[in-house]
Coordinates of C-alpha atoms in Angstrom, one line a residue:
Chain A
X444 CA 101.5 3.3 -49.0
X445 CA 104.2 1.3 -49.7
X446 CA 105.7 3.8 -52.9
X447 CA 104.2 7.7 -51.3
X448 CA 106.6 6.2 -48.0
X449 CA 109.5 8.6 -49.8
X450 CA 107.2 11.6 -49.3
X451 CA 108.1 14.1 -47.5
X452 CA 104.0 14.7 -45.3
X453 CA 102.9 18.0 -44.1
X454 CA 100.4 17.2 -42.6
X455 CA 98.8 20.4 -42.1
X456 CA 97.8 20.1 -45.9
X457 CA 94.1 19.1 -45.0
X458 CA 94.2 16.2 -48.0
X459 CA 98.2 14.2 -46.2
X460 CA 96.4 15.0 -42.8
X461 CA 92.6 13.2 -44.0
X462 CA 94.8 10.5 -44.5
X463 CA 97.3 10.0 -41.6
X464 CA 94.3 11.1 -40.2
X465 CA 92.2 7.5 -40.9
X466 CA 94.5 5.5 -41.0
X467 CA 96.8 5.9 -37.8
X468 CA 94.1 7.4 -35.4
X469 CA 92.1 3.8 -34.7
X470 CA 95.8 2.2 -34.0
X471 CA 97.0 4.9 -32.4
X472 CA 93.9 5.2 -30.2
X473 CA 93.8 1.3 -29.5
X474 CA 97.2 1.5 -28.6
X475 CA 96.5 4.3 -25.8
X476 CA 93.4 2.6 -24.4
X477 CA 95.9 -0.1 -23.7
X478 CA 98.7 1.3 -21.8
X479 CA 95.5 3.7 -20.0
X480 CA 94.3 0.3 -18.4
X481 CA 91.5 1.0 -21.0
X482 CA 90.4 4.7 -20.0
X483 CA 89.6 5.3 -23.9
X484 CA 87.9 7.9 -23.0
X485 CA 91.3 9.9 -22.7
X486 CA 92.7 7.9 -24.9
X487 CA 91.1 9.1 -27.0
X488 CA 91.8 12.7 -25.6
X489 CA 96.1 12.5 -25.9
X490 CA 95.6 11.5 -29.9
X491 CA 93.8 14.2 -30.7
X492 CA 96.3 16.9 -28.6
X493 CA 99.2 15.0 -30.3
X494 CA 97.6 15.5 -34.2
X495 CA 96.2 19.1 -32.6
X496 CA 100.7 19.6 -31.9
X497 CA 102.1 18.3 -34.8
X498 CA 99.5 20.5 -36.5
X499 CA 100.5 23.4 -34.6
X500 CA 104.0 23.5 -34.2
X501 CA 103.2 22.4 -38.3
X502 CA 105.5 19.5 -38.4
X503 CA 107.2 18.3 -42.3
X504 CA 108.9 15.3 -41.6
X505 CA 110.4 13.2 -44.5
X506 CA 109.4 10.9 -44.9
X507 CA 106.2 8.2 -43.9
X508 CA 108.2 6.6 -41.5
X509 CA 109.2 9.2 -40.1
X510 CA 105.9 10.4 -39.6
X511 CA 104.4 6.9 -38.5
X512 CA 107.0 7.2 -35.7
X513 CA 106.8 10.5 -33.9
X514 CA 103.0 9.6 -33.2
X515 CA 103.8 6.5 -32.2
X516 CA 106.0 8.1 -29.6
X517 CA 104.4 11.4 -29.0
X518 CA 101.4 8.9 -27.9
X519 CA 102.9 6.8 -26.1
X520 CA 105.7 9.8 -23.6
X521 CA 101.8 11.0 -23.2
X522 CA 100.6 8.3 -22.3
X523 CA 103.2 7.2 -19.5
X524 CA 103.4 10.5 -18.7
X525 CA 99.2 10.9 -18.0
X526 CA 99.6 7.6 -15.8
X527 CA 102.4 8.5 -14.1
X528 CA 101.0 11.8 -12.2
X529 CA 98.2 9.6 -11.6
X530 CA 99.7 7.3 -10.5
X531 CA 101.2 10.0 -7.9
X532 CA 98.2 11.4 -6.7
X533 CA 96.5 7.5 -6.5
X534 CA 100.0 7.1 -3.9
X535 CA 100.7 3.6 -6.3
X536 CA 98.0 2.1 -5.8
X537 CA 98.3 0.1 -9.0
X538 CA 101.5 0.2 -9.8
X539 CA 100.7 -3.4 -8.7
X540 CA 99.4 -3.9 -11.5
X541 CA 100.6 -1.8 -14.3
X542 CA 103.6 -4.0 -14.0
X543 CA 102.9 -7.0 -14.4
X544 CA 101.3 -5.9 -17.4
X545 CA 104.5 -5.5 -18.5
X546 CA 105.2 -9.0 -19.9
X547 CA 105.2 -8.1 -23.7
X548 CA 108.6 -5.1 -23.4
X549 CA 107.2 -2.9 -26.0
X550 CA 109.6 -2.2 -27.7
X551 CA 107.4 -5.5 -29.7
X552 CA 104.0 -3.7 -29.8
X553 CA 104.3 -0.9 -32.3
X554 CA 105.6 -4.4 -35.4
X555 CA 103.1 -5.7 -34.0
X556 CA 99.6 -3.0 -34.2
X557 CA 101.4 -1.4 -37.5
X558 CA 99.9 -4.4 -38.7
X559 CA 97.7 -4.2 -37.8
X560 CA 97.1 -0.3 -39.4
X561 CA 98.3 -2.2 -42.6
X562 CA 96.0 -4.5 -42.6
X563 CA 93.4 -2.5 -42.2
X564 CA 93.8 0.3 -44.7
X565 CA 94.4 -2.9 -46.9
X566 CA 90.8 -4.0 -46.0
X567 CA 89.3 -0.3 -46.5
X568 CA 90.7 -0.4 -50.1
X569 CA 88.8 -3.7 -51.4
X570 CA 85.6 -3.2 -52.5
X571 CA 82.3 -3.2 -49.9
X572 CA 81.9 -6.2 -50.2
X573 CA 84.5 -7.9 -50.6
X574 CA 86.0 -6.3 -47.5
X575 CA 83.0 -7.8 -45.8
X576 CA 83.9 -11.2 -46.7
X577 CA 87.3 -10.7 -45.3
X578 CA 86.3 -9.3 -41.7
X579 CA 83.6 -11.7 -41.2
X580 CA 86.1 -15.2 -42.3
X581 CA 88.9 -12.7 -39.5
X582 CA 86.6 -13.4 -37.1
X583 CA 85.8 -16.7 -37.3
X584 CA 83.2 -16.7 -40.2
X585 CA 82.8 -20.0 -42.2
X586 CA 81.6 -19.5 -45.4
X587 CA 77.9 -20.8 -45.1
X588 CA 77.6 -17.9 -41.5
X589 CA 79.2 -15.0 -44.2
X590 CA 76.0 -16.7 -47.0
X591 CA 73.8 -16.5 -43.9
X592 CA 74.8 -12.5 -42.6
X593 CA 75.4 -11.4 -45.8
X594 CA 71.9 -13.0 -47.0
X595 CA 74.8 -14.1 -50.0
X596 CA 74.8 -17.2 -51.7
X597 CA 77.3 -19.8 -50.4
X598 CA 78.8 -19.2 -54.5
X599 CA 79.5 -15.6 -54.9
X600 CA 80.4 -15.5 -50.7
X601 CA 83.5 -17.8 -52.1
X602 CA 84.7 -15.7 -55.7
X603 CA 84.3 -12.4 -53.8
X604 CA 86.9 -14.3 -51.3
X605 CA 89.5 -15.3 -53.8
X606 CA 88.6 -12.1 -55.8
X607 CA 88.8 -10.7 -52.0
X608 CA 92.7 -13.0 -51.0
X609 CA 94.3 -11.9 -55.2
X610 CA 93.8 -7.9 -54.1
X611 CA 95.5 -8.0 -51.0
X612 CA 98.0 -10.2 -52.4
X613 CA 98.1 -6.6 -54.8
X614 CA 98.4 -4.5 -51.6
X615 CA 100.9 -6.6 -49.4
X616 CA 102.2 -8.6 -51.0
X617 CA 105.5 -6.0 -52.2
X618 CA 106.1 -4.7 -48.4
X619 CA 110.1 -7.0 -47.6
X620 CA 109.2 -5.7 -44.2
X621 CA 107.7 -3.1 -41.6
X622 CA 110.1 0.0 -42.2
X623 CA 110.3 0.4 -39.0
X624 CA 113.8 1.1 -38.4
X625 CA 113.4 4.6 -37.1
X626 CA 111.4 3.7 -33.9
X627 CA 112.7 6.2 -30.7
X628 CA 112.2 4.3 -28.1
X629 CA 112.6 6.5 -24.9
Chain B
X908 CA 118.6 -4.5 -30.7
X909 CA 118.5 -1.9 -33.7
X910 CA 118.9 -5.7 -35.5
X911 CA 116.1 -7.3 -32.9
X912 CA 114.0 -5.2 -34.1
X913 CA 114.3 -5.8 -37.6
X914 CA 113.5 -9.3 -37.7
X915 CA 110.2 -8.6 -35.3
X916 CA 109.0 -6.2 -38.1
X917 CA 109.9 -8.5 -40.6
X918 CA 108.0 -11.7 -38.2
X919 CA 105.3 -9.1 -38.2
X920 CA 104.6 -8.9 -41.1
X921 CA 105.9 -12.5 -42.6
X922 CA 103.0 -13.5 -39.7
X923 CA 99.8 -10.4 -41.1
X924 CA 99.7 -12.5 -44.3
X925 CA 99.8 -15.7 -43.5
X926 CA 96.8 -13.8 -41.9
X927 CA 95.5 -13.1 -44.5
X928 CA 96.1 -15.4 -46.3
X929 CA 98.5 -14.8 -48.9
X930 CA 102.2 -15.9 -47.5
X931 CA 103.6 -17.6 -51.0
X932 CA 105.0 -20.7 -49.6
X933 CA 108.3 -19.3 -49.7
X934 CA 106.7 -17.2 -47.0
X935 CA 105.6 -19.8 -45.2
X936 CA 109.3 -21.2 -45.0
X937 CA 111.5 -18.0 -44.4
X938 CA 108.9 -17.6 -40.8
X939 CA 108.9 -21.1 -39.7
X940 CA 112.6 -20.4 -39.6
X941 CA 112.2 -16.8 -37.9
X942 CA 110.2 -17.6 -35.6
X943 CA 112.9 -20.5 -34.0
X944 CA 115.1 -18.1 -34.2
X945 CA 114.0 -16.4 -32.2
X946 CA 113.0 -18.8 -29.7
X947 CA 116.8 -19.7 -29.8
X948 CA 117.1 -16.7 -28.9
X949 CA 115.4 -16.6 -26.1
X950 CA 112.2 -14.7 -26.7
X951 CA 108.8 -15.5 -27.9
X952 CA 107.7 -16.6 -31.2
X953 CA 104.2 -16.2 -30.7
X954 CA 103.8 -12.9 -29.3
X955 CA 103.3 -10.8 -33.3
X956 CA 99.7 -9.8 -34.6
X957 CA 96.7 -12.9 -34.1
X958 CA 94.1 -13.1 -35.7
X959 CA 92.4 -12.1 -32.1
X960 CA 94.0 -8.9 -31.9
X961 CA 93.3 -8.3 -35.2
X962 CA 89.5 -8.9 -34.9
X963 CA 89.9 -6.7 -31.5
X964 CA 91.6 -3.9 -33.5
X965 CA 89.1 -4.3 -35.8
X966 CA 85.7 -3.7 -33.7
X967 CA 87.7 -1.3 -31.2
X968 CA 88.6 1.1 -34.9
X969 CA 84.3 0.8 -36.3
X970 CA 83.5 2.5 -32.4
X971 CA 85.6 4.6 -32.3
X972 CA 84.0 7.8 -34.9
X973 CA 87.4 8.8 -36.8
X974 CA 85.5 11.4 -39.2
X975 CA 84.9 12.9 -36.0
X976 CA 87.2 13.4 -33.4
X977 CA 89.7 13.8 -37.3
X978 CA 87.0 16.9 -37.5
X979 CA 87.5 17.9 -34.3
X980 CA 91.1 17.8 -34.4
X981 CA 91.2 20.0 -37.8
X982 CA 88.9 22.3 -35.8
X983 CA 90.9 23.0 -33.5
X984 CA 94.1 23.9 -35.4
X985 CA 92.5 26.4 -37.1
X986 CA 90.8 27.9 -34.0
X987 CA 94.4 28.0 -32.9
X988 CA 95.3 30.1 -35.9
X989 CA 92.4 32.2 -36.6
X990 CA 93.6 32.8 -32.9
X991 CA 96.9 33.6 -33.4
X992 CA 95.8 35.4 -37.0
X993 CA 93.3 38.0 -35.0
X994 CA 96.1 39.2 -31.9
X995 CA 98.4 40.0 -35.4
X996 CA 95.3 42.0 -36.7
X997 CA 94.2 42.9 -33.7
X998 CA 97.8 44.8 -33.1
X999 CA 98.3 45.7 -36.3
X1000 CA 93.9 47.8 -35.7
X1001 CA 95.5 49.4 -33.0
X1002 CA 98.3 50.7 -34.8
X1003 CA 95.9 52.1 -38.1
X1004 CA 93.7 53.5 -34.5
X1005 CA 96.3 55.7 -33.8
X1006 CA 97.0 57.2 -37.3
X1007 CA 93.5 57.0 -38.8
X1008 CA 91.7 57.0 -36.2
X1009 CA 88.9 55.0 -37.0
X1010 CA 89.4 50.4 -37.0
X1011 CA 86.0 50.0 -38.6
X1012 CA 87.2 48.3 -41.8
X1013 CA 89.1 45.5 -38.6
X1014 CA 86.0 45.4 -36.1
X1015 CA 83.2 44.8 -39.6
X1016 CA 86.0 40.8 -40.0
X1017 CA 84.7 39.4 -36.4
X1018 CA 83.1 36.8 -36.8
X1019 CA 80.3 36.9 -34.1
X1020 CA 79.7 37.7 -29.9
X1021 CA 80.2 35.0 -27.7
X1022 CA 77.1 35.6 -25.7
X1023 CA 75.2 32.9 -23.8
X1024 CA 73.7 30.7 -25.4
X1025 CA 70.1 30.7 -24.5
X1026 CA 68.7 27.6 -23.3
X1027 CA 66.2 26.2 -27.0
X1028 CA 62.9 24.6 -26.6
X1029 CA 61.6 22.6 -28.9
X1030 CA 63.7 19.5 -30.4
X1031 CA 67.2 20.5 -30.6
X1032 CA 69.5 19.5 -33.3
X1033 CA 72.9 20.3 -32.2
X1034 CA 75.7 19.8 -35.0
X1035 CA 80.0 18.7 -35.0
X1036 CA 81.7 19.2 -33.0
X1037 CA 81.8 22.8 -32.2
X1038 CA 78.8 22.2 -30.6
X1039 CA 76.5 24.2 -31.4
X1040 CA 72.6 24.0 -31.2
X1041 CA 69.8 25.3 -33.0
X1042 CA 66.0 24.9 -32.1
X1043 CA 64.5 23.3 -35.3
X1044 CA 61.2 25.1 -34.2
X1045 CA 61.4 28.7 -34.6
X1046 CA 63.9 28.0 -37.2
X1047 CA 64.7 29.4 -40.9
X1048 CA 65.7 26.3 -42.2
X1049 CA 67.9 28.4 -45.0
X1050 CA 70.0 29.4 -41.4
X1051 CA 71.8 25.7 -41.7
X1052 CA 71.9 25.7 -45.1
X1053 CA 73.8 28.8 -45.1
X1054 CA 76.1 28.3 -42.0
X1055 CA 77.0 25.5 -44.0
X1056 CA 77.6 25.7 -46.5
X1057 CA 77.0 22.3 -48.8
X1058 CA 74.5 20.2 -46.2
X1059 CA 71.6 20.2 -47.8
X1060 CA 68.7 20.0 -46.0
X1061 CA 65.2 20.2 -45.5
X1062 CA 63.9 21.3 -42.6
X1063 CA 60.0 21.3 -42.2
X1064 CA 56.8 21.8 -39.7
X1065 CA 57.9 18.4 -38.1
X1066 CA 60.1 17.1 -40.5
X1067 CA 63.8 16.8 -41.4
X1068 CA 65.1 15.4 -44.0
X1069 CA 69.1 15.0 -45.0
X1070 CA 68.2 12.6 -48.7
X1071 CA 69.5 15.9 -50.8
X1072 CA 73.1 15.3 -48.4
X1073 CA 74.0 11.5 -49.8
X1074 CA 77.4 13.3 -51.1
X1075 CA 77.3 16.3 -49.4
X1076 CA 79.0 17.7 -46.5
X1077 CA 79.6 15.3 -43.3
X1078 CA 79.3 15.8 -40.2
X1079 CA 77.9 14.7 -37.5
X1080 CA 73.9 15.8 -36.5
X1081 CA 72.6 14.9 -32.8
X1082 CA 68.9 15.7 -32.6
X1083 CA 67.0 15.8 -29.2
X1084 CA 63.3 15.2 -29.2
X1085 CA 61.7 16.6 -25.6
X1086 CA 58.8 14.8 -24.4
X1087 CA 55.7 15.4 -25.7
X1088 CA 56.6 15.2 -29.2
X1089 CA 57.2 13.2 -31.8
X1090 CA 59.6 14.0 -35.0
X1091 CA 60.6 12.3 -38.2
X1092 CA 63.8 12.4 -39.7
X1093 CA 64.8 11.1 -43.8
X1094 CA 68.8 10.3 -43.3
X1095 CA 71.5 10.8 -46.1
X1096 CA 70.4 7.3 -47.5
X1097 CA 66.7 7.8 -47.9
X1098 CA 66.9 5.9 -44.2
X1099 CA 63.3 7.2 -42.3
X1100 CA 63.5 7.3 -38.3
X1101 CA 60.3 7.8 -36.0
X1102 CA 62.3 9.6 -33.1
X1103 CA 59.6 9.1 -30.0
X1104 CA 59.3 11.5 -27.6
X1105 CA 61.9 12.1 -24.9
X1106 CA 64.5 10.6 -26.8
X1107 CA 67.6 12.1 -28.7
X1108 CA 70.4 11.0 -32.1
X1109 CA 73.4 10.4 -33.6
X1110 CA 73.9 10.3 -36.3
X1111 CA 76.6 11.5 -39.9
X1112 CA 74.7 13.4 -42.2
X1113 CA 76.4 11.6 -44.8
X1114 CA 77.5 8.0 -45.0
X1115 CA 79.4 8.6 -47.5
X1116 CA 82.1 6.6 -47.3
X1117 CA 81.3 4.8 -44.6
X1118 CA 81.6 0.4 -44.0
X1119 CA 78.7 0.7 -42.0
X1120 CA 75.7 3.2 -41.5
X1121 CA 76.0 4.4 -37.4
X1122 CA 73.4 5.8 -35.4
X1123 CA 73.4 5.9 -31.9
X1124 CA 69.9 6.1 -29.9
X1125 CA 68.6 7.3 -26.2
X1126 CA 64.8 6.4 -26.6
X1127 CA 63.4 5.4 -28.2
X1128 CA 63.0 4.9 -32.5
X1129 CA 61.4 2.9 -35.7
X1130 CA 62.9 2.9 -38.1
X1131 CA 63.0 2.4 -42.0
X1132 CA 65.8 1.4 -43.4
X1133 CA 66.7 1.7 -47.6
X1134 CA 68.4 -1.3 -48.4
X1135 CA 72.0 -1.1 -48.6
X1136 CA 74.0 -4.6 -48.0
X1137 CA 76.8 -3.5 -48.7
X1138 CA 76.7 -0.3 -46.6
X1139 CA 75.5 -2.5 -42.5
X1140 CA 72.6 0.3 -40.8
X1141 CA 73.6 -0.1 -37.0
X1142 CA 71.8 1.6 -34.3
X1143 CA 73.6 1.4 -30.7
X1144 CA 71.1 1.2 -28.6
X1145 CA 72.2 3.2 -25.1
X1146 CA 75.1 1.1 -23.6
X1147 CA 74.0 -2.3 -24.6
X1148 CA 72.7 -3.6 -27.5
X1149 CA 73.4 -2.9 -31.0
X1150 CA 71.1 -3.4 -34.4
X1151 CA 72.8 -5.0 -37.3
X1152 CA 70.2 -4.2 -39.9
X1153 CA 70.4 -4.6 -43.7
X1154 CA 67.3 -3.3 -45.1
X1155 CA 64.0 -3.4 -42.9
X1156 CA 61.0 -2.0 -40.6
X1157 CA 61.9 -2.2 -36.8
X1158 CA 61.4 -0.1 -32.9
X1159 CA 64.3 0.4 -30.8
X1160 CA 63.5 1.2 -27.0
X1161 CA 66.5 1.9 -25.0
X1162 CA 65.0 4.9 -22.0
X1163 CA 67.9 5.1 -20.1
X1164 CA 65.3 4.8 -16.9
X1165 CA 63.9 1.2 -18.6
X1166 CA 65.7 -2.3 -17.3
X1167 CA 65.3 -3.2 -21.0
X1168 CA 66.5 -2.6 -24.0
X1169 CA 63.1 -3.7 -26.7
X1170 CA 64.1 -4.2 -29.9
X1171 CA 61.0 -5.0 -32.3
X1172 CA 60.6 -6.2 -35.8
X1173 CA 58.2 -5.6 -38.1
X1174 CA 59.7 -6.7 -41.2
X1175 CA 63.4 -7.4 -42.7
X1176 CA 65.9 -9.1 -40.7
X1177 CA 68.1 -7.7 -37.9
X1178 CA 71.0 -9.5 -35.5
X1179 CA 71.5 -7.9 -32.2
X1180 CA 74.9 -7.2 -30.6
X1181 CA 74.5 -7.7 -27.0
X1182 CA 78.8 -5.7 -27.5
X1183 CA 76.8 -2.6 -28.0
X1184 CA 81.1 -1.2 -28.9
X1185 CA 81.9 -3.9 -31.5
X1186 CA 79.9 -5.8 -32.7
X1187 CA 82.0 -8.0 -31.3
X1188 CA 79.7 -10.9 -30.1
X1189 CA 77.9 -13.4 -32.5
X1190 CA 74.5 -11.9 -33.2
X1191 CA 71.6 -12.9 -32.5
X1192 CA 68.8 -13.3 -35.5
X1193 CA 65.4 -11.9 -35.3
X1194 CA 62.0 -12.9 -37.3
X1195 CA 59.7 -10.6 -38.3
X1196 CA 56.9 -10.2 -35.9
X1197 CA 59.5 -11.3 -32.8
X1198 CA 60.9 -8.8 -29.8
X1199 CA 64.2 -9.0 -28.6
X1200 CA 64.0 -8.5 -24.8
X1201 CA 67.4 -7.6 -23.8
X1202 CA 68.6 -6.8 -20.9
X1203 CA 71.4 -4.0 -19.6
X1204 CA 72.5 -5.9 -16.0
X1205 CA 72.8 -9.5 -16.8
X1206 CA 73.4 -9.6 -20.6
X1207 CA 71.1 -11.1 -21.5
X1208 CA 68.8 -11.3 -24.3
X1209 CA 65.1 -13.0 -24.7
X1210 CA 62.5 -13.4 -28.1
X1211 CA 59.7 -13.6 -27.4
X1212 CA 56.3 -13.4 -30.2
X1213 CA 54.5 -10.3 -30.2
X1214 CA 52.1 -7.7 -32.3
X1215 CA 54.5 -4.9 -33.4
X1216 CA 51.1 -2.8 -33.9
X1217 CA 51.4 -2.5 -29.5
X1218 CA 55.1 -1.3 -30.3
X1219 CA 54.7 1.0 -33.4
X1220 CA 51.4 2.9 -33.0
X1221 CA 53.3 5.2 -31.0
X1222 CA 54.1 6.9 -34.3
X1223 CA 50.6 7.2 -35.6
X1224 CA 50.2 9.3 -31.7
X1225 CA 48.4 5.8 -31.0
X1226 CA 48.9 4.9 -26.8
X1227 CA 47.5 0.7 -27.7
X1228 CA 47.7 -0.8 -24.2
X1229 CA 48.2 -5.5 -24.3
X1230 CA 47.8 -6.4 -21.0
X1231 CA 50.5 -3.7 -20.0
X1232 CA 50.3 -3.1 -16.3
X1233 CA 49.6 0.8 -14.8
X1234 CA 54.0 0.7 -14.2
X1235 CA 54.3 1.4 -18.1
X1236 CA 51.6 3.1 -19.0
X1237 CA 52.2 5.4 -16.6
X1238 CA 56.0 6.0 -18.3
X1239 CA 54.6 6.3 -21.7
X1240 CA 51.6 8.5 -20.6
X1241 CA 54.0 10.1 -18.2
X1242 CA 56.7 10.9 -22.3
X1243 CA 53.7 11.6 -24.3
X1244 CA 52.9 14.2 -22.7
X1245 CA 55.4 15.4 -20.7
X1246 CA 53.6 15.6 -17.4
X1247 CA 55.3 13.4 -13.8
X1248 CA 52.1 11.1 -12.9
X1249 CA 52.2 10.2 -9.0
X1250 CA 50.7 7.2 -8.4
X1251 CA 49.0 6.6 -4.8
X1252 CA 47.4 3.8 -4.8
X1253 CA 49.7 1.3 -5.3
X1254 CA 47.0 -1.4 -6.2
X1255 CA 47.1 -0.9 -10.1
X1256 CA 51.0 -0.8 -10.3
X1257 CA 50.8 -3.9 -11.5
X1258 CA 47.1 -4.7 -12.5
X1259 CA 47.6 -5.2 -16.7
X1260 CA 44.7 -3.1 -19.0
X1261 CA 44.5 -3.3 -22.6
X1262 CA 43.5 -0.5 -24.7
X1263 CA 43.4 1.6 -27.6
X1264 CA 43.0 5.7 -28.1
X1265 CA 43.8 7.3 -30.5
X1266 CA 44.1 11.4 -30.0
X1267 CA 42.2 12.0 -26.9
X1268 CA 43.9 13.9 -23.7
X1269 CA 45.7 12.8 -20.4
X1270 CA 42.7 14.1 -18.8
X1271 CA 40.0 11.7 -20.9
X1272 CA 42.9 9.1 -20.8
X1273 CA 43.5 9.3 -17.1
X1274 CA 39.5 8.7 -16.6
X1275 CA 39.1 5.8 -18.5
X1276 CA 41.9 4.2 -15.8
X1277 CA 39.9 5.8 -13.0
X1278 CA 36.6 4.2 -13.9
X1279 CA 37.5 1.0 -14.5
X1280 CA 40.1 0.6 -11.0
X1281 CA 38.0 2.8 -8.7
X1282 CA 40.6 6.0 -8.1
X1283 CA 40.6 9.8 -7.9
X1284 CA 43.9 11.7 -9.9
X1285 CA 43.7 15.4 -9.2
X1286 CA 46.5 17.8 -11.1
X1287 CA 48.9 19.6 -9.0
X1288 CA 51.7 22.4 -10.7
X1289 CA 53.1 20.1 -13.1
X1290 CA 52.5 16.8 -11.6
X1291 CA 49.7 14.4 -11.6
X1292 CA 48.9 12.8 -8.2
X1293 CA 46.4 9.7 -8.5
X1294 CA 44.5 8.9 -5.5
X1295 CA 42.8 6.2 -3.5
X1296 CA 39.0 8.0 -3.7

């Protein structure tokens, strides 16, 4: 992930598309659902539209960061537009509710969500069992509970966890910072 | 704002490392300094990635069908391209036709007509996102193969088998079994699913690369899941329950018109999640011979000991009732025989019956109840009417 960032990104290349879509789709939908007050179907549609648009336009991005920034920005603008449209229709019905949610400034959300994407990508690169153990750990399961859930011994859980940590360190450790300087904050 | 953003990014990354348990001492100190700095500037240092936040996202992403969305997006893009190309081709053809008085060459490249789709009878398979549907009863299995290239599926009467497709083409398929029929499915991982009448199952044609094997069920299915602890199997039963499996045999019943989702475990081990989308709640585990009943509205699960035969007999074509109220027997008969039964004898609704039927027809079955509880029944159009004598 880190080293490849310098490269140009052509989404029309199927392999690139597969990789980018797999990595970004969940977090973008996650992001969009929040902006759309929980409308999940709408969120999925929005994010898909954004990808189709980029493919149709045949845009080439200088590097993955640029693409990432573009994706988040497009998704956010689309969602906010959609909401505005809806709000006009509803004659300001839920305006109050929406503004109450702005407790986290919008420009701070991407850093948080990008880090989730990084972690998820890193976790998917772990061997299956390691990954499962890690996910359960993050969910607050204790070693004994993980062993029970997965039907393996506690010793195995411990050793797999150790191995997972080493691998994660490999995937995430070299990152100096989340390189998200290219935010276009409309 | 720029440097603020950089701070945030660094902050987020450090918190991420701490969360994953891989932060070095140096990085922990750096994080403390940064949080101090952020709060000095009057911002909230607690904003940023959290374990709960990540778990929420992780669960959320599991509930998304990213693979299907990906194919859909790519398909839409290809469609747009094809349309553009067609238009260009069409224009060229017009020119050529004018010149050569013949455009046969281009017409041959047309990709099928857009006739109204016929209403499909019997067992219906819908493939991919393009929404193509096939009636499996009168279908040449080759049709599926040739249409989808590398998809390896075997189709015989009453059974479809994807087990040769473990490494093959990945698409999302949906199978609908009509009333009065059952169907057997072998998924790409070798898992066997018996689908009861009036049931719908969505599943991928291959589980390759999936972190979990996930299928969605509406109706009733008996699962014999092939063991693979590294790739858990999850049955999403409506929106009320998800059954997480390690390798085991069990029956799930989640007809939309019924209040409860029931899971009966025959052997092995399963966990029941109330959160059918994200499975974020802690699972309730079943032991063989137990049944969980989840109330769709109350969102509660209770566990009872049962005779598993009662709930799996339909797989063998049998109807077994044990202390079963007539209201439920009625529903099962309606599904099995694709009829509507109108009961005008309210006194029997709650009467409980015990008995086994093997391959009797509906008339013979109703006769048994009629003699026992003293009612009459007749057929009127598509309805069976139960009346007082």
